[in-house]
XYZ file of C-alpha atoms in Angstrom:
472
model
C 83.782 136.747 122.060
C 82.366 133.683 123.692
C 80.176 132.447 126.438
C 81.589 133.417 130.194
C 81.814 130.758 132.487
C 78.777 131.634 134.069
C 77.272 130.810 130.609
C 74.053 128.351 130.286
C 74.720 124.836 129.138
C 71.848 123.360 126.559
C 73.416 120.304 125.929
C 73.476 118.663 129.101
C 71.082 116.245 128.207
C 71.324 115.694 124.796
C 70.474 111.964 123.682
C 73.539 110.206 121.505
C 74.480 110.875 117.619
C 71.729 109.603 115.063
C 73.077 108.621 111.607
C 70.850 109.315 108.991
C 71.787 108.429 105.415
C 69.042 110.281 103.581
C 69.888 113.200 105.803
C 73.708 113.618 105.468
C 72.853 113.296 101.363
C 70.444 116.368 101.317
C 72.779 118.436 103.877
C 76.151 117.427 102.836
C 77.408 120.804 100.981
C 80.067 122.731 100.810
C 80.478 124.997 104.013
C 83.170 126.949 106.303
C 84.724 124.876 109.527
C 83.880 128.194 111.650
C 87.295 128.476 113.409
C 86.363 131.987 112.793
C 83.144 133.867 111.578
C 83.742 136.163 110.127
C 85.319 133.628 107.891
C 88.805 133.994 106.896
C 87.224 134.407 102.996
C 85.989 137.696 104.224
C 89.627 139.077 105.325
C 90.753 141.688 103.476
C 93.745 143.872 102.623
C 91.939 147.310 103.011
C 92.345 146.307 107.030
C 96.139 147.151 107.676
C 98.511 147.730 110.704
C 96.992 150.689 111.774
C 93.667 149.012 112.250
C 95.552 145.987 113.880
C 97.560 148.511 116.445
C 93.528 150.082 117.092
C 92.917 146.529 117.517
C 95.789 145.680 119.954
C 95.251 148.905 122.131
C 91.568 147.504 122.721
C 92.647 144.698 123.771
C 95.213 145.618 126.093
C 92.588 148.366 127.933
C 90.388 145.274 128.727
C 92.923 143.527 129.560
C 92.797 139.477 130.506
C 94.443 136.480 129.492
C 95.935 135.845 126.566
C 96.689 132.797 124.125
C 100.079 132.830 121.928
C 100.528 131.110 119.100
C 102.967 130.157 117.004
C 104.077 128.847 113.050
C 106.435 126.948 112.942
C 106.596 125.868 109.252
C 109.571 123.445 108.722
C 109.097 119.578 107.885
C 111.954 117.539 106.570
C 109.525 115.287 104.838
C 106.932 116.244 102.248
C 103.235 114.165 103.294
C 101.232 114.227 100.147
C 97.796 115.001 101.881
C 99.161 117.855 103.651
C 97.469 121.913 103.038
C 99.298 123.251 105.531
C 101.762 126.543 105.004
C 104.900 124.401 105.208
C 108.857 124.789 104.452
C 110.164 121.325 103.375
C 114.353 121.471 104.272
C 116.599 119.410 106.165
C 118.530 121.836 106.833
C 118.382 122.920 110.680
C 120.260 125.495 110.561
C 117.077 127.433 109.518
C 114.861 127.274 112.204
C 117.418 129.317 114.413
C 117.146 132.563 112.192
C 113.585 132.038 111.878
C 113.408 131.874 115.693
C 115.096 135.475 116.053
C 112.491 136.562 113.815
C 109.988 135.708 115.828
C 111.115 136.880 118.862
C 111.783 139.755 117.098
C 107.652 139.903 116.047
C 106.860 139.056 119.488
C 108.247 142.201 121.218
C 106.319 144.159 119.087
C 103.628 142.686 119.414
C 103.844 142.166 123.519
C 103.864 145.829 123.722
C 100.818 146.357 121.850
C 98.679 143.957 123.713
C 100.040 144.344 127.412
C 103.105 142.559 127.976
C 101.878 141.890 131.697
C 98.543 139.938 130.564
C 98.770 136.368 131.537
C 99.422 134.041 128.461
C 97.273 130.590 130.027
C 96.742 129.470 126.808
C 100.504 128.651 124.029
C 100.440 126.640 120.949
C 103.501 125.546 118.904
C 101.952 124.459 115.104
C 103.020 124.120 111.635
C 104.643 122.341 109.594
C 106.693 120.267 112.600
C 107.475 122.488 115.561
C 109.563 119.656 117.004
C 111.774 120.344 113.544
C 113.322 122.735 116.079
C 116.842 121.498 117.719
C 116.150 121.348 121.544
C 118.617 124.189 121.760
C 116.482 126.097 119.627
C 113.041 125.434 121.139
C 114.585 126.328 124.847
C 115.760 129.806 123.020
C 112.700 130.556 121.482
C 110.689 129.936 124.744
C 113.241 131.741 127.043
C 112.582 134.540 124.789
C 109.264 134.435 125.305
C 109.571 134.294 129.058
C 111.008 137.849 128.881
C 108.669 139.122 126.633
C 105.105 137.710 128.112
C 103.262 136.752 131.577
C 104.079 132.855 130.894
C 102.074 130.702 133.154
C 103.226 127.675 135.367
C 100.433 127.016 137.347
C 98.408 123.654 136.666
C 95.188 125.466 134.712
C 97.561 126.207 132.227
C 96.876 124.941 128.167
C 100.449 124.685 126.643
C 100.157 122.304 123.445
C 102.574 121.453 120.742
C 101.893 119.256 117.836
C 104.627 116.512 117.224
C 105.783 114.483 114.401
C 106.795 111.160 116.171
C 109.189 110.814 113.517
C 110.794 114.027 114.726
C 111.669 113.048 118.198
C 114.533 113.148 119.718
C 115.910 110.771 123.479
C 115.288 114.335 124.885
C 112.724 116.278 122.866
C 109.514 115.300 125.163
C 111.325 116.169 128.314
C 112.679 119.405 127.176
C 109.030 119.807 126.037
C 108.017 119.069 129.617
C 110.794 121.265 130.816
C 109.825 124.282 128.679
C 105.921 124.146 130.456
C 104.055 122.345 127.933
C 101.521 119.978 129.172
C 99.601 118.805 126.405
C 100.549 117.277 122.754
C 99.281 116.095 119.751
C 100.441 113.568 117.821
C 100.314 113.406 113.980
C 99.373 109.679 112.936
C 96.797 109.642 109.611
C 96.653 105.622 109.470
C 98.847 103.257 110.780
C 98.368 101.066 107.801
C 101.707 100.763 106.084
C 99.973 100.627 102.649
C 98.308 103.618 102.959
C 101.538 105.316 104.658
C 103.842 104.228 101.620
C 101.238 105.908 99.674
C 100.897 108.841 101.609
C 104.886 109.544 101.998
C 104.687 109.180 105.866
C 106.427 105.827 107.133
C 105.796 106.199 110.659
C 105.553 102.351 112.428
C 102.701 102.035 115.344
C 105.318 100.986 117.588
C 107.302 104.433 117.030
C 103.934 106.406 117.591
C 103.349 103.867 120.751
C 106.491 104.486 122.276
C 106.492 108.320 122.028
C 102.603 108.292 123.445
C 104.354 106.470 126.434
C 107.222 108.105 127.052
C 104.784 111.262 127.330
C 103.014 109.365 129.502
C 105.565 108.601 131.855
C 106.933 112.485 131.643
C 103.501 113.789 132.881
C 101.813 115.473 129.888
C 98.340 115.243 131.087
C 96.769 115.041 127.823
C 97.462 113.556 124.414
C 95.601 113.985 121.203
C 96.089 111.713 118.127
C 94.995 113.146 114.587
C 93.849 110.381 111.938
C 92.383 111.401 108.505
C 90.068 108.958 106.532
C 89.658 109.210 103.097
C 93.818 108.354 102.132
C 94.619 106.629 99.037
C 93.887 102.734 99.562
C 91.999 102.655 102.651
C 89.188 101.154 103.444
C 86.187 100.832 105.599
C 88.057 97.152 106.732
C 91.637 98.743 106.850
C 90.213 101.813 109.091
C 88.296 99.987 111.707
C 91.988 98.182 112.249
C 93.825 101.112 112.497
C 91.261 102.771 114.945
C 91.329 99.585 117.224
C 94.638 99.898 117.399
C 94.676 103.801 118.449
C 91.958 103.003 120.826
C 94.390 100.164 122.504
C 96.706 103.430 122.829
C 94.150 105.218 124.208
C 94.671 109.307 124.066
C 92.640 111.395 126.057
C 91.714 113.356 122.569
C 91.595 111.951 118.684
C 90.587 114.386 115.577
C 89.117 112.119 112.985
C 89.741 115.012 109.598
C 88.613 114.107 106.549
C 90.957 114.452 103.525
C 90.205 116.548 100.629
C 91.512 115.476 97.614
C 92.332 119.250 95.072
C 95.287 118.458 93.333
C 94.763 122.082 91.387
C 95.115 123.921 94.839
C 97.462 121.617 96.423
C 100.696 120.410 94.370
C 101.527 117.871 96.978
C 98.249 116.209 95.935
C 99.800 115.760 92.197
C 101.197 112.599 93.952
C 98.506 110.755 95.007
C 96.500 108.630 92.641
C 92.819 109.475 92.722
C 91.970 105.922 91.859
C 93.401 104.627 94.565
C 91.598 106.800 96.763
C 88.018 105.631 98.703
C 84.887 106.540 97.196
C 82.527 109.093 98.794
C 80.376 105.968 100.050
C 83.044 104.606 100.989
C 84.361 107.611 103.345
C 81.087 107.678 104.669
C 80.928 104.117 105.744
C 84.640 104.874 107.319
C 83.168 107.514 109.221
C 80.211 106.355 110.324
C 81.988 103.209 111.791
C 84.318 105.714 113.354
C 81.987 107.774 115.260
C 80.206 104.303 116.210
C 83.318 102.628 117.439
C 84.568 105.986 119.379
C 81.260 106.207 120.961
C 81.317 102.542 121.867
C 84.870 102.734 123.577
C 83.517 105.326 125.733
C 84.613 109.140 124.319
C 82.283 111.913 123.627
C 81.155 113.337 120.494
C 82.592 117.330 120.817
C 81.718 118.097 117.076
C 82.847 117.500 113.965
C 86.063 115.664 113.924
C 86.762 115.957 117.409
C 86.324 113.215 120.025
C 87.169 113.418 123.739
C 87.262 110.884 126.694
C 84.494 112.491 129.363
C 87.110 113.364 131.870
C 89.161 115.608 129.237
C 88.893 119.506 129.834
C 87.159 119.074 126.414
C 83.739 117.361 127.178
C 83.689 118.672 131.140
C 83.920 122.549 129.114
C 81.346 121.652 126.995
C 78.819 119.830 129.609
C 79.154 123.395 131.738
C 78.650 125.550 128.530
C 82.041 126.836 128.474
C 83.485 125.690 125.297
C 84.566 127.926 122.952
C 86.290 127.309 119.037
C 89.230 129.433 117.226
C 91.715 129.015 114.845
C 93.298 126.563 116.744
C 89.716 124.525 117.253
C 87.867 123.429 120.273
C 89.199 125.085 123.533
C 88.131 125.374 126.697
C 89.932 128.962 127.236
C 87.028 131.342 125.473
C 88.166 134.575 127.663
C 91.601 134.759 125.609
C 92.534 137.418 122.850
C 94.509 135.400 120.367
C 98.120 136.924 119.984
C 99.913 135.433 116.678
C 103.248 134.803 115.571
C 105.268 133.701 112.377
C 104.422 133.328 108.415
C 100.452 133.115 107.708
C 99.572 133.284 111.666
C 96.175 134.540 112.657
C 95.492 136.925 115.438
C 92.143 137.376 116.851
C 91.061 140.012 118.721
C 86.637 140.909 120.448
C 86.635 142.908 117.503
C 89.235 141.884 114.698
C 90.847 139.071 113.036
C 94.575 139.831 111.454
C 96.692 137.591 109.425
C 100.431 137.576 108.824
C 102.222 136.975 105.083
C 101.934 133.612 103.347
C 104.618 133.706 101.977
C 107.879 133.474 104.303
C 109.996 136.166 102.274
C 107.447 138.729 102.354
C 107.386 137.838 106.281
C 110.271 138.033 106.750
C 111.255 141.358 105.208
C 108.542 142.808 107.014
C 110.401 141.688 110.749
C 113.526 142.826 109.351
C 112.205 145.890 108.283
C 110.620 146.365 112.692
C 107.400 146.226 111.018
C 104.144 144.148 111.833
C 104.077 141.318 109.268
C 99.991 141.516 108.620
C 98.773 141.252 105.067
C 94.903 141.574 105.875
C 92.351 141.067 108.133
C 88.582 142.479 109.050
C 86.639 144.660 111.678
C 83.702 142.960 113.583
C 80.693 144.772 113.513
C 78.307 144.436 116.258
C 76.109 142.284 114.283
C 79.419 139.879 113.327
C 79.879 139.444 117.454
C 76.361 139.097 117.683
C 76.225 136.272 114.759
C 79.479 134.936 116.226
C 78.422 134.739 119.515
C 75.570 132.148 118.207
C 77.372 130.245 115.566
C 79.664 129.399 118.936
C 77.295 128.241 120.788
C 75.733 125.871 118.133
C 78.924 124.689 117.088
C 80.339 124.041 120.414
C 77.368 123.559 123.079
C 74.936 121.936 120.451
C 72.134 124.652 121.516
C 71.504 128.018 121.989
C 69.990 129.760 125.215
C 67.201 132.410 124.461
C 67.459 134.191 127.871
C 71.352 133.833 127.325
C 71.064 135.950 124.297
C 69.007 138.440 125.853
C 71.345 138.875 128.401
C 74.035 138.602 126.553
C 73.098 141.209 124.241
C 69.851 143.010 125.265
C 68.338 141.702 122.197
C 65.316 139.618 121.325
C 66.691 136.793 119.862
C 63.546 135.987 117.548
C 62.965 139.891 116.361
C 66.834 139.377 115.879
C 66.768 136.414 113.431
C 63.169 136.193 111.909
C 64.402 135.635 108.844
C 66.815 132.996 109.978
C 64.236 130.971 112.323
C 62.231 131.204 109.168
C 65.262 129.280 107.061
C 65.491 127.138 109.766
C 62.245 125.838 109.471
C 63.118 122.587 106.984
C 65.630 121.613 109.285
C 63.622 121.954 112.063
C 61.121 119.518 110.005
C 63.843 117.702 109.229
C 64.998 116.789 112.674
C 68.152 118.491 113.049
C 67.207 121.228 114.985
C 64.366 121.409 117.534
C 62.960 124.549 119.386
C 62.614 123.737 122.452
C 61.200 127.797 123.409
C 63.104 128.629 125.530
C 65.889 127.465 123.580
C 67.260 125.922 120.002
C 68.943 122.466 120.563
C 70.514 120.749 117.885
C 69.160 117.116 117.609
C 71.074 113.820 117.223
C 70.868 113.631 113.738
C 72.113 117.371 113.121
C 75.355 117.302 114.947
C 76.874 115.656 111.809
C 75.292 118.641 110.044
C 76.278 121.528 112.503
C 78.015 122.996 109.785
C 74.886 123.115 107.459
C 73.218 124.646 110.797
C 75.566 127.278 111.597
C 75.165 128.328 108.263
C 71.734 129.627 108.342
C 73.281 132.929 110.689
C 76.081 133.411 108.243
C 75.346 136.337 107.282
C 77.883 136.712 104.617
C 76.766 132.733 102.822
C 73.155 133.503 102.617
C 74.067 135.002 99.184
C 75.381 131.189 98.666
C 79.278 131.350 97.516
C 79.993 128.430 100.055
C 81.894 126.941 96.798
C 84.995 128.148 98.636
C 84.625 125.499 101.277
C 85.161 121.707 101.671
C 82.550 119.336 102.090
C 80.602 119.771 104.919
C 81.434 115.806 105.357
C-alpha cells in the first residue's frame, strides 16, 4: 500500500516553498486530491459484496493493524459551504438508532477482517460526530470494544472532528475517557461577517476555550480547519483571522479551499457569488497563508495541510513514512482501512469499497444483515504500482529509484518511459528535478503536486480531470 518504515526519505533536504505566479497560472487545472488512486471516479457497481468479502479474507490472512472509521452524518445546523454527506435534524433521538446500526455493520464486518487485528488507528467524521449525546458516544465505543482489538497504548491515532458549537461541560472528557487523543476543530474564519454569511456563528472565544479545555484534558494534538475563499473575505480579513489561530496555536491547521457549485451543492444556493473573493484574490489569501504559516514556524506537509515540526505529521514525513487515505495525511501507512456508516469508504492492498449515499438505502441494507456497499474497484498490479508512486510524491515530495526497484523488482524508467517523457516540461519548468538516483519535487512544484501526480494517473492521461476541483 505504502512505504514501510524502513522506507527512504527524499525530502530531507528539500529547500522552502517557491511561489511562482506564472507557474501556478499554466498548472492550475482541474485534478483529483489523491486520497485514493484509483480515484473514487473509477469505483464502480460491477464490484459487489462478494468481491468485498474476497477483499476482507485477504486482508485478514495478512493480517496487521487496522484503522476504523466512522460516519457520523448528523449536524443540527446547515453551513452553506459544506459538501459533505450530512443529515441536518435536531432531533437526538436519531443518532441512537443509527448507532445500533452501526454496531450492527461492525460485527459483520469484524469477522471478515480478523476481529483480533489491532485497530491503532479510529476516526469519528461526518457531519458532527459530537452531535452524539455522551451516552450515545460511550455506547457506540463500548460496542466497539467488544467487537475489535481497541488500542490504549500511547502510539495510538484516535481522532474525532468537533463542532465547538456542539460541546457539551463533559463532551471533551468523555472524549478523553473513550481513548481519543487527537481532535480537530471545525473553524472556517473567525470573522463574524463572513460567519453570518456562511450560517456558522461560532465566536473565537468559544473555539478558544474548547482548544483549552482540550489542552488541559491531555489530547496531545489539535488540528484547526480554515477554508479561504468564503463569501466576503479578504486577503486583509484572512491574514486577521490566521493571526489570531496562530495566537491559539494547534499542533495541525488544514487551510481547504472552497469551491463554489451551486448546481452540485444546494447548500451553495445560499451564498451570493458576488460576495465571494475573486480567483486573484484567493490566490493572494493563500499565498499570504502559506507565507505567514511558514514564518510562525510549521511545516509545509502538502496541499492544505500544515504541521508544527514536532507533530507525528512532519517527523513521518522527514523519515519517509507518511502515507495519505481517505482520511488524508497519516502517519499509520501499514493499516487496512475498515469502514462504517452511510457513504463510508473501505480500503483494502487491493480494493477500495464504498457504502450507500443515501442513508435509507443504508440502512435497509443493515437491517436486512447485509453489507451496505454500493461499489467499489479491484487494484491491479499496475494500480499498486502507480499508487505506490503517486504516495510518495504526494506525501515525501520525491521518489526513490532504488526504492522502487526494491519495492517492486521493476525498473522504474523502463516502467514509466512514457511518463518521464511527459514529465519533461515540468522538469524544464522547475517543478520537478531528476536528481538520478531519484525524482524530487522542487520548491515551486509542491503547490502543483497535484498537476505532478497526475502524469502516473493512468486513468487521466485520456484527460477527463473535468470531474475535479481546481488544483488550487
Amino acid at each position: 500500500m505504502a512505504p514501510d518504515s524502513a522506507a527512504v526519505a527524499v525530502s530531507n533536504e528539500l529547500p522552502d516553498f517557491l511561489w511562482d505566479d506564472a507557474l501556478i497560472r499554466r498548472y492550475d487545472l482541474s485534478g483529483p486530491r489523491y486520497t485514493s488512486y484509483p480515484t473514487a471516479v473509477e469505483f464502480t457497481p460491477k464490484f459487489g459484496i462478494e468481491d468485498m468479502v474476497k477483499a476482507a479474507g485477504r486482508s485478514r490472512a495478512k493480517g496487521g493493524a487496522i484503522s476504523l472509521y466512522t460516519h457520523l452524518p448528523f449536524c443540527a445546523h446547515l453551513c452553506y459551504y459544506c459538501a459533505c454527506n450530512k443529515v441536518i435534524t435536531k432531533k437526538r433521538d436519531k443518532a441512537m438508532p443509527y448507532v445500533e446500526r452501526l454496531l450492527k455493520e461492525a460485527a459483520m464486518q469484524a469477522k471478515m477482517f480478523g476481529a483480533d487485528r489491532p485497530v491503532s488507528q479510529l476516526h469519528w467524521g461526518g457531519g458532527t460526530p459530537t452531535f452524539l449525546p455522551t451516552d450515545v458516544m460511550r455506547h457506540l465505543m463500548a460496542g466497539y470494544g467488544e467487537l475489535f482489538n481497541l488500542q490504549t497504548s500511547d502510539e495510538r491515532d484516535y481522532s474525532v472532528e468537533i463542532d465547538p458549537r456542539e460541546v457539551d461541560h463533559d463532551t471533551l472528557s468523555t472524549l478523553w475517557e473513550l481513548g481519543f487523543n487527537r481532535i480537530s476543530l471545525g473553524v472556517q474564519d473567525v470573522n463574524p461577517a463572513v460567519q453570518k454569511a456562511v450560517n456558522r456563528v461560532q465566536p473565537q472565544d468559544m473555539t478558544e476555550a474548547v482548544l483549552n479545555e482540550a489542552r488541559r484534558i491531555g489530547f496531545r494534538s489539535i488540528n484547526l480547519d480554515l477554508i479561504y475563499g468564503l463569501p466576503h473575505q479578504t486577503p486583509e480579513s484572512f491574514a486577521e483571522t490566521l493571526d489570531a489561530v496562530i495566537d491559539m496555536s494547534p499542533d495541525r491547521l488544514s487551510v481547504f479551499s472552497y469551491a463554489h457549485l451551486p448546481d452540485r451543492f444546494y447548500p451553495q444556493t445560499r451564498i451570493q457569488a458576488d460576495t465571494l473573493p475573486s480567483p486573484q484574490q484567493k490566490l493572494t489569501i493563500l499565498h499570504n497563508t502559506i507565507n505567514r504559516l511558514l514564518e510562525a514556524g510549521y511545516d509545509y506537509i502538502g496541499m492544505d495541510h500544515f504541521a508544527k515540526p514536532d507533530d507525528s505529521l512532519s517527523v513521518a514525513q522527514r523519515e519517509g513514512r507518511l502515507h495519505r487515505n481517505f482520511q488524508g495525511y497519516t502517519t499509520h501507512s501499514d493499516c487496512d482501512l475498515v469502514s462504517l456508516g452511510v457513504s463510508a469508504i473501505g480500503q483494502t492492498d487491493d480494493a477500495y469499497f464504498q457504502n450507500h449515499h443515501d442513508l435509507s438505502a443504508w440502512e435497509s441494507a443493515v437491517d436486512a444483515g447485509q453489507l451496505a456497499i454500493t461499489r467499489g474497484v479491484g487494484l491491479s498490479r499496475d494500480d499498486r504500482i502507480r499508487r505506490w508512486v503517486i504516495g510518495q510524491l504526494i506525501c515525501q515530495f520525491g521518489l526513490d529509484r532504488s526504492q522502487f526497484s526494491a519495492q517492486w523488482n521493476e525498473d522504474f524508467d523502463r516502467y514509466f518511459a512514457d511518463e518521464l517523457s511527459r514529465l519533461q516540461p515540468m522538469m524544464e519548468d522547475g517543478l520537478v528535478a531528476d536528481l538520478g538516483t531519484a525524482l524530487r519535487v522542487q520548491p515551486a512544484g509542491r503547490l502543483l503536486i497535484r498537476a505532478i501526480c497526475q502524469i502516473f494517473d493512468l486513468y487521466r492521461k485520456e484527460g477527463a480531470s473535468q470531474r475535479f476541483s481546481r488544483i488550487i
